């Protein structure tokens, strides 16, 4: 069995060929790996721009990557595309699933050394009871709360692991994701996660599609339907990840290759995770979130933060027309008796 490969799925849509190029080049610029990488790419409905960019990448990186590109003439949806990639990687022990719209952040921004891939694979070798390494970096608390998995585990089940200058925690989570993930391939077949469901209507037309602003009925359903039943996936979580979703990077300055940080969302500045100075690794933080960050809450207890956040926002909304400003400020302060820092510097931005 071969050791490792990368699987990338992309599809017809505005900017997707350039997203694919950015995904590949950001990975190669910010990752050290000692062998030529087998990289499978499946393009759900290709076009000439995809063909041109892929040919350029194949030639430019021929000494580092063996690209194997499938140019499909039809977009059959996410589940279908992932299944075809999984078929291609069946003889590999591990695969990094990396859709074509993720940027691998530099060490300066993410805080992760370029050896993150080698170290993560070694951890999978050393911890045979684990199933995957989770690599997503959430840009802010809203993205993490609305699309993330960090609020779905119990901190009591976490085990911290330090290795080669990287910090991880290992925890079982009853959740499957198509986010950047180094997968132990055998587990996902043994657990019946793979193959994913494929979605077509009665006439055989694909229905799990998103093309520009047009979203079909079954978009995202392959991932949703793949959730494990009564069996946790044991994740190794890279704190706090190094892959950001390109659709959420409006505050990223391509000239400086850093996130734009404003005083209103810069947090307490007491911690250091690359460019981030937040306990939870966020680059931009909503001020109300910072008012809830307590010295009694560890960096693994995001579920507590999200619960507090919901209560705070709901209560302020209910009483927005009846409470005075002073009452609102006092309510906020009462929610956090052990703040990381002076709360007034955050309260002024949302009360």
Short mmCIF file of C-alpha atoms in Angstrom, two decimals, residues 97-341:
data_model
loop_
_atom_site.label_atom_id
_atom_site.label_comp_id
_atom_site.label_asym_id
_atom_site.label_seq_id
_atom_site.Cartn_x
_atom_site.Cartn_y
_atom_site.Cartn_z
CA UNK A 97 -8.85 15.78 1.12
CA UNK A 98 -8.48 19.39 0.00
CA UNK A 99 -11.19 20.99 -2.11
CA UNK A 100 -10.01 23.58 -4.60
CA UNK A 101 -10.95 26.67 -2.59
CA UNK A 102 -8.68 26.48 0.47
CA UNK A 103 -5.56 28.56 1.09
CA UNK A 104 -2.70 27.08 3.08
CA UNK A 105 -1.54 29.99 5.22
CA UNK A 106 2.11 30.88 5.67
CA UNK A 107 3.89 30.10 8.94
CA UNK A 108 3.93 33.82 9.70
CA UNK A 109 0.13 33.98 9.55
CA UNK A 110 -0.87 30.54 10.85
CA UNK A 111 1.91 30.00 13.36
CA UNK A 112 2.43 26.47 11.99
CA UNK A 113 5.89 25.39 10.76
CA UNK A 114 6.17 24.07 7.24
CA UNK A 115 6.76 20.59 8.65
CA UNK A 116 3.07 20.33 9.63
CA UNK A 117 2.32 17.60 7.06
CA UNK A 118 5.19 15.29 8.01
CA UNK A 119 4.41 15.71 11.71
CA UNK A 120 0.69 15.07 11.19
CA UNK A 121 1.37 11.85 9.28
CA UNK A 122 3.75 10.71 11.99
CA UNK A 123 1.04 11.32 14.60
CA UNK A 124 -1.40 9.14 12.65
CA UNK A 125 1.25 6.42 12.55
CA UNK A 126 1.88 6.72 16.29
CA UNK A 127 -1.80 6.87 17.26
CA UNK A 128 -3.41 3.96 15.43
CA UNK A 129 -6.74 4.55 17.19
CA UNK A 130 -7.12 7.95 15.48
CA UNK A 131 -8.86 8.44 12.14
CA UNK A 132 -8.01 11.87 10.73
CA UNK A 133 -6.13 15.15 11.24
CA UNK A 134 -8.36 18.25 11.07
CA UNK A 135 -6.60 21.26 9.51
CA UNK A 136 -9.15 24.04 9.06
CA UNK A 137 -8.32 27.49 10.47
CA UNK A 138 -11.39 29.54 11.36
CA UNK A 139 -10.92 33.22 10.61
CA UNK A 140 -13.32 34.53 13.27
CA UNK A 141 -15.75 33.37 15.93
CA UNK A 142 -18.79 33.74 13.66
CA UNK A 143 -17.34 31.42 11.03
CA UNK A 144 -16.37 28.92 13.72
CA UNK A 145 -19.76 28.97 15.41
CA UNK A 146 -21.83 28.78 12.22
CA UNK A 147 -19.80 26.27 10.19
CA UNK A 148 -17.39 24.67 12.63
CA UNK A 149 -16.98 21.53 14.69
CA UNK A 150 -15.12 22.95 17.68
CA UNK A 151 -18.29 23.28 19.71
CA UNK A 152 -19.30 19.64 19.24
CA UNK A 153 -16.88 17.78 21.50
CA UNK A 154 -16.43 17.35 25.23
CA UNK A 155 -13.25 18.87 26.65
CA UNK A 156 -13.09 16.07 29.21
CA UNK A 157 -12.25 13.67 26.34
CA UNK A 158 -9.39 15.76 24.94
CA UNK A 159 -5.73 14.79 25.06
CA UNK A 160 -3.10 17.42 24.30
CA UNK A 161 -0.22 16.29 22.06
CA UNK A 162 2.94 18.33 21.44
CA UNK A 163 5.29 17.30 18.64
CA UNK A 164 8.02 19.04 16.66
CA UNK A 165 6.88 22.55 17.57
CA UNK A 166 3.21 21.86 16.79
CA UNK A 167 0.32 21.59 19.22
CA UNK A 168 -2.57 19.20 18.69
CA UNK A 169 -5.40 17.79 20.72
CA UNK A 170 -6.97 14.38 20.15
CA UNK A 171 -10.71 13.98 20.70
CA UNK A 172 -13.63 11.82 19.46
CA UNK A 173 -16.29 13.80 17.56
CA UNK A 174 -19.50 12.45 16.11
CA UNK A 175 -19.12 14.45 12.91
CA UNK A 176 -17.83 13.94 9.37
CA UNK A 177 -16.57 16.90 7.36
CA UNK A 178 -15.33 17.74 3.86
CA UNK A 179 -13.04 20.41 5.36
CA UNK A 180 -9.27 19.93 4.90
CA UNK A 181 -8.64 16.55 6.46
CA UNK A 182 -5.82 14.00 6.40
CA UNK A 183 -7.83 10.77 6.43
CA UNK A 184 -6.91 7.24 7.42
CA UNK A 185 -8.67 5.84 4.37
CA UNK A 186 -9.45 2.37 5.75
CA UNK A 187 -11.44 3.75 8.68
CA UNK A 188 -13.89 5.66 6.48
CA UNK A 189 -14.65 2.54 4.47
CA UNK A 190 -14.85 0.26 7.50
CA UNK A 191 -17.25 2.71 9.17
CA UNK A 192 -19.42 2.89 6.01
CA UNK A 193 -18.86 6.65 5.64
CA UNK A 194 -17.63 5.94 2.12
CA UNK A 195 -18.89 5.78 -0.50
CA UNK A 196 -20.85 9.01 -0.08
CA UNK A 197 -24.39 9.28 -1.37
CA UNK A 198 -24.83 10.66 -4.89
CA UNK A 199 -27.84 12.77 -5.81
CA UNK A 200 -29.77 12.64 -9.08
CA UNK A 201 -33.40 13.28 -9.99
CA UNK A 202 -35.71 10.75 -11.63
CA UNK A 203 -34.38 11.74 -15.05
CA UNK A 204 -30.76 11.16 -14.03
CA UNK A 205 -29.87 14.83 -13.71
CA UNK A 206 -27.46 15.74 -10.85
CA UNK A 207 -29.03 17.73 -8.02
CA UNK A 208 -26.12 18.32 -5.60
CA UNK A 209 -24.84 21.39 -7.39
CA UNK A 210 -23.87 24.98 -6.69
CA UNK A 211 -22.93 26.98 -9.77
CA UNK A 212 -22.10 30.61 -9.04
CA UNK A 213 -25.21 31.91 -7.22
CA UNK A 214 -27.48 29.03 -8.26
CA UNK A 215 -27.91 26.49 -5.47
CA UNK A 216 -29.67 23.19 -6.26
CA UNK A 217 -31.93 21.29 -3.85
CA UNK A 218 -29.39 18.73 -2.64
CA UNK A 219 -26.34 20.99 -2.33
CA UNK A 220 -24.23 19.78 0.61
CA UNK A 221 -26.31 16.67 1.23
CA UNK A 222 -23.50 14.16 0.63
CA UNK A 223 -21.60 15.62 3.58
CA UNK A 224 -24.73 15.90 5.73
CA UNK A 225 -25.88 12.33 5.04
CA UNK A 226 -22.39 10.96 5.77
CA UNK A 227 -22.58 11.71 9.49
CA UNK A 228 -21.57 8.63 11.52
CA UNK A 229 -24.27 6.87 13.47
CA UNK A 230 -23.41 6.02 17.09
CA UNK A 231 -19.70 5.98 16.30
CA UNK A 232 -17.27 8.85 16.81
CA UNK A 233 -14.48 9.79 14.44
CA UNK A 234 -11.35 10.26 16.51
CA UNK A 235 -9.77 13.46 15.28
CA UNK A 236 -6.29 14.87 15.77
CA UNK A 237 -6.95 18.63 15.76
CA UNK A 238 -4.12 20.92 14.73
CA UNK A 239 -4.37 24.00 16.97
CA UNK A 240 -5.60 26.14 15.35
CA UNK A 241 -5.21 24.87 11.82
CA UNK A 242 -3.58 26.32 8.72
CA UNK A 243 -6.16 26.17 5.89
CA UNK A 244 -8.61 29.08 5.45
CA UNK A 245 -11.68 28.97 3.22
CA UNK A 246 -11.20 31.41 0.36
CA UNK A 247 -14.85 32.48 0.27
CA UNK A 248 -14.45 33.87 3.82
CA UNK A 249 -11.19 35.77 3.29
CA UNK A 250 -12.49 39.24 2.47
CA UNK A 251 -10.17 40.73 5.13
CA UNK A 252 -7.05 39.11 3.66
CA UNK A 253 -4.67 41.51 1.91
CA UNK A 254 -3.01 39.76 -1.03
CA UNK A 255 -0.28 42.41 -1.19
CA UNK A 256 0.94 41.96 2.38
CA UNK A 257 -0.25 38.32 2.58
CA UNK A 258 -1.75 39.07 5.99
CA UNK A 259 -5.19 39.68 7.44
CA UNK A 260 -6.32 43.26 7.91
CA UNK A 261 -6.79 43.75 11.65
CA UNK A 262 -8.82 46.65 13.05
CA UNK A 263 -8.80 47.87 16.62
CA UNK A 264 -12.49 46.97 17.01
CA UNK A 265 -11.88 43.27 16.29
CA UNK A 266 -8.29 42.66 17.36
CA UNK A 267 -9.10 40.96 20.68
CA UNK A 268 -7.11 41.05 23.93
CA UNK A 269 -3.68 40.53 22.31
CA UNK A 270 -2.56 38.21 25.11
CA UNK A 271 -1.87 35.13 22.97
CA UNK A 272 0.16 34.25 19.89
CA UNK A 273 -0.89 31.86 17.12
CA UNK A 274 0.94 33.29 14.11
CA UNK A 275 -0.69 36.60 13.22
CA UNK A 276 -3.54 35.85 15.62
CA UNK A 277 -3.35 37.16 19.18
CA UNK A 278 -6.52 35.35 20.29
CA UNK A 279 -6.76 32.38 22.66
CA UNK A 280 -8.83 30.54 20.04
CA UNK A 281 -6.63 31.44 17.06
CA UNK A 282 -9.07 33.85 15.38
CA UNK A 283 -7.74 36.71 13.26
CA UNK A 284 -10.81 38.94 13.55
CA UNK A 285 -13.00 38.65 16.63
CA UNK A 286 -16.42 40.17 17.26
CA UNK A 287 -16.16 42.45 20.34
CA UNK A 288 -19.09 40.81 22.12
CA UNK A 289 -17.23 37.46 21.91
CA UNK A 290 -14.20 38.98 23.62
CA UNK A 291 -16.31 40.27 26.52
CA UNK A 292 -17.14 36.64 27.34
CA UNK A 293 -13.57 35.31 27.23
CA UNK A 294 -12.64 34.39 30.78
CA UNK A 295 -9.46 33.31 32.53
CA UNK A 296 -11.48 30.34 33.80
CA UNK A 297 -12.24 29.08 30.26
CA UNK A 298 -9.48 27.12 28.55
CA UNK A 299 -8.68 27.30 24.85
CA UNK A 300 -10.40 23.91 24.40
CA UNK A 301 -13.75 25.01 25.83
CA UNK A 302 -15.32 26.68 22.84
CA UNK A 303 -18.66 25.01 23.53
CA UNK A 304 -18.89 27.10 26.71
CA UNK A 305 -18.07 30.25 24.78
CA UNK A 306 -20.72 29.56 22.16
CA UNK A 307 -23.36 28.84 24.82
CA UNK A 308 -22.52 32.10 26.60
CA UNK A 309 -22.53 33.96 23.31
CA UNK A 310 -26.01 32.75 22.39
CA UNK A 311 -27.39 33.72 25.81
CA UNK A 312 -25.74 37.15 25.69
CA UNK A 313 -26.96 38.06 22.21
CA UNK A 314 -30.47 36.67 22.72
CA UNK A 315 -30.94 38.55 25.99
CA UNK A 316 -29.65 41.83 24.57
CA UNK A 317 -31.96 41.46 21.59
CA UNK A 318 -35.01 40.78 23.78
CA UNK A 319 -34.30 43.83 25.94
CA UNK A 320 -32.86 46.20 23.35
CA UNK A 321 -35.82 48.61 23.56
CA UNK A 322 -36.44 48.44 27.31
CA UNK A 323 -33.00 48.44 28.97
CA UNK A 324 -30.96 51.59 29.32
CA UNK A 325 -27.40 51.65 28.04
CA UNK A 326 -26.15 51.35 31.62
CA UNK A 327 -28.32 48.27 32.20
CA UNK A 328 -26.98 46.64 29.05
CA UNK A 329 -23.38 47.34 30.06
CA UNK A 330 -23.94 45.93 33.53
CA UNK A 331 -25.58 42.82 32.09
CA UNK A 332 -22.58 42.22 29.83
CA UNK A 333 -20.12 42.62 32.71
CA UNK A 334 -22.17 40.29 34.91
CA UNK A 335 -21.67 37.49 32.36
CA UNK A 336 -17.91 37.43 32.90
CA UNK A 337 -16.58 37.91 36.42
CA UNK A 338 -13.05 36.79 35.45
CA UNK A 339 -12.34 38.58 32.16
CA UNK A 340 -9.11 38.13 30.25
CA UNK A 341 -8.80 41.93 30.11
#
